[in-house]
Coordinates of N, CA and C and ligand atoms in Angstrom, one line a residue:
X1 N -26.8 -3.6 -105.8 CA -27.9 -3.9 -104.9 C -28.4 -2.5 -104.3
X2 N -29.7 -2.3 -104.4 CA -30.3 -1.1 -103.8 C -30.4 -1.3 -102.3
X3 N -30.1 -0.3 -101.6 CA -30.2 -0.3 -100.1 C -31.0 0.9 -99.6
X4 N -31.8 0.7 -98.7 CA -32.6 1.7 -98.0 C -32.5 1.5 -96.5
X5 N -32.7 2.6 -95.8 CA -32.8 2.5 -94.3 C -33.9 3.3 -93.8
X6 N -34.2 3.0 -92.6 CA -35.3 3.7 -91.9 C -35.4 3.4 -90.5
X7 N -36.4 4.0 -89.8 CA -36.6 3.8 -88.4 C -38.1 4.2 -88.1
X8 N -38.4 3.9 -86.8 CA -39.7 4.3 -86.3 C -39.6 5.6 -85.7
X9 N -40.8 6.2 -85.3 CA -40.8 7.5 -84.8 C -40.0 7.7 -83.5
X10 N -40.1 6.7 -82.6 CA -39.5 6.9 -81.3 C -38.0 6.5 -81.4
X11 N -37.6 5.9 -82.5 CA -36.1 5.6 -82.7 C -35.7 4.3 -82.2
X12 N -36.6 3.5 -81.5 CA -36.2 2.2 -81.0 C -35.8 1.3 -82.1
X13 N -36.6 1.3 -83.2 CA -36.4 0.4 -84.3 C -35.6 1.0 -85.4
X14 N -34.5 0.4 -85.8 CA -33.8 0.9 -87.0 C -33.5 -0.3 -87.9
X15 N -33.6 -0.1 -89.2 CA -33.4 -1.2 -90.1 C -32.8 -0.8 -91.4
X16 N -32.3 -1.8 -92.1 CA -31.7 -1.6 -93.4 C -32.4 -2.6 -94.4
X17 N -32.7 -2.2 -95.6 CA -33.3 -3.1 -96.6 C -32.4 -3.2 -97.8
X18 N -32.2 -4.4 -98.2 CA -31.5 -4.6 -99.5 C -32.5 -5.2 -100.5
X19 N -32.4 -4.6 -101.7 CA -33.3 -5.1 -102.8 C -34.1 -4.0 -103.4
X20 N -34.3 -4.1 -104.7 CA -35.0 -3.1 -105.5 C -36.5 -3.1 -105.2
X21 N -37.1 -1.9 -105.3 CA -38.6 -1.9 -105.3 C -39.1 -2.0 -106.7
X22 N -40.1 -2.9 -106.8 CA -40.7 -3.1 -108.1 C -42.2 -2.7 -108.2
X23 N -42.8 -2.3 -107.1 CA -44.1 -1.8 -107.1 C -44.3 -0.8 -106.0
X24 N -45.2 0.1 -106.2 CA -45.5 1.2 -105.2 C -47.0 1.5 -105.4
X25 N -47.8 1.1 -104.4 CA -49.2 1.2 -104.5 C -49.8 2.0 -103.3
X26 N -50.8 2.8 -103.6 CA -51.5 3.6 -102.7 C -52.9 2.8 -102.5
X27 N -53.0 2.1 -101.3 CA -54.2 1.3 -101.2 C -55.2 1.9 -100.3
X28 N -56.4 2.1 -100.9 CA -57.5 2.8 -100.3 C -58.5 1.8 -99.7
X29 N -58.1 0.5 -99.5 CA -59.1 -0.5 -99.0 C -59.4 -0.1 -97.5
X30 N -60.5 -0.6 -97.0 CA -60.9 -0.2 -95.7 C -59.9 -0.7 -94.6
X31 N -59.3 -1.8 -94.8 CA -58.3 -2.3 -93.8 C -57.1 -1.3 -93.8
X32 N -56.6 -0.9 -94.9 CA -55.5 0.0 -94.9 C -55.9 1.4 -94.4
X33 N -57.1 1.8 -94.7 CA -57.6 3.1 -94.1 C -57.7 3.0 -92.6
X34 N -58.3 1.9 -92.1 CA -58.5 1.8 -90.7 C -57.1 1.7 -89.9
X35 N -56.3 0.8 -90.5 CA -55.0 0.6 -89.7 C -54.0 1.8 -89.8
X36 N -54.1 2.6 -90.9 CA -53.2 3.7 -91.0 C -53.8 5.0 -90.4
X37 N -55.2 5.0 -90.3 CA -55.8 6.2 -89.8 C -55.9 7.3 -90.9
X38 N -55.6 6.9 -92.1 CA -55.5 7.9 -93.2 C -56.2 7.5 -94.4
X39 N -56.1 8.3 -95.5 CA -56.9 8.0 -96.7 C -56.4 6.7 -97.4
X40 N -55.1 6.4 -97.3 CA -54.6 5.2 -97.9 C -53.3 4.8 -97.3
X41 N -52.9 3.5 -97.4 CA -51.6 3.1 -97.2 C -50.7 3.4 -98.4
X42 N -49.4 3.5 -98.2 CA -48.5 3.8 -99.3 C -47.4 2.8 -99.2
X43 N -47.5 1.7 -99.9 CA -46.6 0.5 -99.7 C -45.8 0.3 -100.9
X44 N -44.5 0.1 -100.6 CA -43.5 -0.3 -101.7 C -43.4 -1.9 -101.6
X45 N -43.1 -2.5 -102.7 CA -43.0 -3.9 -102.7 C -41.6 -4.3 -103.3
X46 N -40.9 -5.1 -102.6 CA -39.6 -5.6 -103.1 C -39.6 -7.1 -103.1
X47 N -39.7 -7.7 -104.3 CA -39.9 -9.2 -104.4 C -38.7 -10.0 -103.9
X48 N -37.5 -9.4 -104.0 CA -36.3 -10.1 -103.5 C -35.7 -9.4 -102.3
X49 N -36.4 -8.5 -101.7 CA -35.9 -7.7 -100.6 C -35.6 -8.5 -99.4
X50 N -34.6 -8.1 -98.7 CA -34.3 -8.6 -97.3 C -34.2 -7.5 -96.4
X51 N -34.5 -7.8 -95.1 CA -34.4 -6.7 -94.1 C -33.4 -7.1 -93.0
X52 N -32.6 -6.1 -92.6 CA -31.7 -6.3 -91.5 C -32.1 -5.4 -90.4
X53 N -32.4 -5.9 -89.2 CA -32.8 -5.0 -88.1 C -31.5 -4.6 -87.4
X54 N -31.3 -3.3 -87.4 CA -30.1 -2.7 -86.8 C -30.3 -2.6 -85.3
X55 N -31.5 -2.2 -84.9 CA -31.8 -2.2 -83.4 C -33.3 -2.3 -83.3
X56 N -33.7 -2.7 -82.1 CA -35.1 -2.7 -81.7 C -35.9 -3.8 -82.3
X57 N -35.3 -4.9 -82.8 CA -36.1 -6.0 -83.4 C -37.2 -6.5 -82.4
X58 N -36.9 -6.5 -81.1 CA -37.8 -7.0 -80.1 C -39.0 -6.1 -80.0
X59 N -38.9 -4.9 -80.5 CA -40.0 -3.9 -80.5 C -41.0 -4.1 -81.6
X60 N -40.6 -4.9 -82.6 CA -41.4 -5.0 -83.9 C -42.5 -6.1 -83.6
X61 N -43.7 -5.6 -83.8 CA -44.9 -6.5 -83.7 C -45.5 -6.7 -85.1
X62 N -45.9 -7.9 -85.4 CA -46.6 -8.1 -86.7 C -48.0 -8.6 -86.4
X63 N -49.0 -7.9 -86.9 CA -50.4 -8.3 -86.8 C -50.9 -8.9 -88.1
X64 N -51.5 -10.0 -88.0 CA -52.2 -10.6 -89.2 C -53.7 -10.6 -88.9
X65 N -54.5 -10.0 -89.8 CA -55.9 -10.1 -89.6 C -56.3 -11.5 -89.9
X66 N -57.0 -12.2 -89.0 CA -57.3 -13.6 -89.2 C -58.1 -13.8 -90.5
X67 N -57.8 -15.0 -91.1 CA -58.5 -15.4 -92.4 C -58.3 -14.5 -93.5
X68 N -57.3 -13.6 -93.5 CA -57.0 -12.7 -94.6 C -55.5 -12.7 -94.9
X69 N -55.1 -12.0 -96.0 CA -53.7 -11.8 -96.2 C -53.2 -10.5 -95.6
X70 N -54.1 -9.8 -95.0 CA -53.7 -8.5 -94.5 C -52.8 -8.6 -93.3
X71 N -51.7 -7.9 -93.3 CA -50.8 -7.8 -92.2 C -50.3 -6.4 -92.0
X72 N -49.8 -6.2 -90.8 CA -49.2 -4.9 -90.5 C -48.1 -5.1 -89.5
X73 N -46.9 -4.4 -89.8 CA -45.8 -4.5 -88.8 C -45.7 -3.1 -88.2
X74 N -45.4 -3.1 -86.9 CA -45.3 -1.7 -86.3 C -44.5 -1.8 -85.0
X75 N -44.0 -0.6 -84.6 CA -43.2 -0.5 -83.4 C -44.2 -0.6 -82.2
X76 N -43.9 -1.5 -81.2 CA -44.8 -1.7 -80.1 C -44.8 -0.5 -79.1
X77 N -43.8 0.4 -79.2 CA -43.7 1.6 -78.4 C -44.5 2.8 -79.0
X78 N -44.2 3.1 -80.3 CA -44.7 4.3 -80.9 C -45.8 4.0 -82.0
X79 N -45.9 2.8 -82.4 CA -47.0 2.4 -83.3 C -46.6 2.7 -84.8
X80 N -45.4 3.2 -85.0 CA -45.1 3.5 -86.4 C -45.1 2.3 -87.3
X81 N -45.6 2.4 -88.5 CA -45.6 1.3 -89.5 C -44.2 1.0 -89.9
X82 N -43.9 -0.3 -90.0 CA -42.6 -0.8 -90.3 C -42.6 -1.8 -91.5
X83 N -41.5 -2.1 -92.0 CA -41.4 -3.1 -93.1 C -41.7 -4.5 -92.5
X84 N -42.2 -5.4 -93.4 CA -42.5 -6.7 -93.0 C -42.3 -7.7 -94.2
X85 N -42.1 -8.9 -93.9 CA -42.0 -9.9 -94.9 C -43.4 -10.3 -95.3
X86 N -43.6 -10.5 -96.6 CA -44.9 -10.9 -97.1 C -45.4 -12.1 -96.4
X87 N -46.7 -12.2 -96.2 CA -47.3 -13.3 -95.5 C -47.3 -14.5 -96.4
X88 N -47.5 -14.3 -97.7 CA -47.5 -15.4 -98.7 C -46.4 -15.1 -99.8
X89 N -45.5 -16.0 -100.1 CA -44.5 -15.8 -101.0 C -43.3 -15.2 -100.3
X90 N -42.4 -14.6 -101.2 CA -41.2 -14.0 -100.6 C -41.2 -12.5 -100.9
X91 N -40.3 -11.8 -100.2 CA -40.2 -10.4 -100.5 C -40.7 -9.5 -99.3
X92 N -40.6 -8.2 -99.5 CA -40.9 -7.3 -98.4 C -42.1 -6.3 -98.8
X93 N -42.8 -5.9 -97.9 CA -43.8 -4.8 -98.0 C -43.2 -3.7 -97.1
X94 N -43.0 -2.6 -97.7 CA -42.4 -1.5 -97.0 C -43.3 -0.2 -97.0
X95 N -43.8 0.2 -95.9 CA -44.5 1.5 -95.9 C -43.6 2.6 -96.2
X96 N -43.9 3.4 -97.2 CA -43.0 4.4 -97.7 C -42.6 5.4 -96.6
X97 N -43.5 5.7 -95.7 CA -43.2 6.7 -94.7 C -42.1 6.3 -93.7
X98 N -41.8 5.0 -93.6 CA -40.8 4.6 -92.6 C -39.4 4.7 -93.1
X99 N -39.2 5.1 -94.4 CA -37.9 5.1 -95.0 C -37.3 6.5 -94.8
X100 N -36.0 6.5 -94.5 CA -35.3 7.8 -94.3 C -34.5 8.1 -95.6
X101 N -34.3 7.1 -96.5 CA -33.6 7.3 -97.7 C -34.6 7.7 -98.8
X102 N -34.1 8.4 -99.9 CA -35.0 8.8 -100.9 C -35.6 7.6 -101.7
X103 N -36.8 7.8 -102.1 CA -37.5 6.7 -102.9 C -37.5 7.3 -104.4
X104 N -36.9 6.6 -105.3 CA -36.7 7.2 -106.6 C -38.0 7.0 -107.5
X105 N -38.8 6.0 -107.1 CA -39.9 5.7 -108.0 C -41.2 6.4 -107.5
X106 N -42.1 6.7 -108.5 CA -43.4 7.3 -108.1 C -44.4 6.1 -107.9
X107 N -45.4 6.4 -107.2 CA -46.4 5.3 -107.0 C -46.9 4.9 -108.4
X108 N -47.2 3.6 -108.5 CA -47.7 3.0 -109.8 C -49.2 3.3 -109.9
X109 N -49.9 3.2 -108.8 CA -51.3 3.3 -108.9 C -52.0 3.5 -107.5
X110 N -53.2 4.1 -107.6 CA -54.1 4.0 -106.5 C -54.9 2.7 -106.7
X111 N -55.1 1.9 -105.6 CA -55.8 0.7 -105.7 C -56.9 0.6 -104.7
X112 N -57.9 -0.3 -105.0 CA -59.1 -0.4 -104.2 C -59.8 1.0 -104.0
X113 N -59.9 1.7 -105.1 CA -60.5 3.0 -105.0 C -62.0 3.0 -104.8
X114 N -62.6 1.9 -105.0 CA -64.1 1.8 -104.7 C -64.3 1.9 -103.2
X115 N -63.2 1.6 -102.4 CA -63.4 1.7 -101.0 C -62.9 3.0 -100.4
X116 N -62.6 4.0 -101.3 CA -62.2 5.3 -100.8 C -63.0 5.9 -99.7
X117 N -62.4 6.6 -98.8 CA -63.2 7.4 -97.7 C -64.1 8.4 -98.4
X118 N -65.2 8.6 -97.8 CA -66.2 9.5 -98.5 C -65.6 11.0 -98.7
X119 N -64.6 11.3 -97.9 CA -64.0 12.7 -98.0 C -62.8 12.7 -99.0
X120 N -62.5 11.5 -99.5 CA -61.3 11.4 -100.3 C -61.6 11.5 -101.8
X121 N -61.9 12.8 -102.1 CA -62.2 13.1 -103.6 C -61.6 14.5 -103.8
X122 N -61.0 14.6 -105.0 CA -60.5 16.0 -105.4 C -59.6 16.6 -104.4
X123 N -58.7 15.8 -103.7 CA -57.9 16.4 -102.6 C -56.9 17.4 -103.2
X124 N -56.5 17.3 -104.5 CA -55.6 18.2 -105.0 C -56.1 19.6 -105.1
X125 N -57.5 19.8 -104.9 CA -58.1 21.1 -105.0 C -58.2 21.7 -103.6
X126 N -57.8 21.0 -102.5 CA -57.8 21.5 -101.2 C -56.7 22.5 -101.0
X127 N -56.9 23.6 -100.3 CA -55.8 24.6 -100.1 C -54.6 23.9 -99.4
X128 N -53.4 24.3 -99.8 CA -52.2 23.7 -99.1 C -51.3 24.8 -98.6
X129 N -50.6 24.5 -97.6 CA -49.7 25.5 -96.9 C -48.3 24.9 -96.7
X130 N -47.3 25.7 -96.7 CA -45.9 25.1 -96.5 C -45.8 24.6 -95.0
X131 N -46.5 25.2 -94.1 CA -46.5 24.8 -92.7 C -47.9 25.0 -92.2
X132 N -48.1 24.7 -90.9 CA -49.5 24.8 -90.3 C -49.9 26.3 -90.4
X133 N -51.0 26.6 -91.0 CA -51.4 28.1 -91.2 C -51.7 28.7 -89.8
Ligands
LIG201 ZN1 -40.9 3.3 -82.1
LIG202 ZN1 -55.3 -2.0 -98.5

């Protein structure tokens, strides 16, 4: 059984996940861009995954956008994205950034790329620095 663990930024929420990841998608849809504040969400999917909240479960809020399948789980103190159970079917959706343990798989694909931000093109050509220049 594959296990991962993670926490939110403020440390109130800590969790452990059991189950293998079978998909890893970078979603550029407008909902993911708006809710993450970034170019895309980076979500892992575990069809048979289960989550155990080690601490802070009372801090975990889940938002479902009405009349859609879109959902987001986050810490109500610091706003960090957290794992959640899928709204339809079984399994977990896990924002890759909330994991403290290494993720062995590479993303499978960018999805909803027709909704990319207008500045989200050729980002690999932007200068990069090891730290803030
Ligand atoms: Zn937090
Ligand atoms: Zn999306």
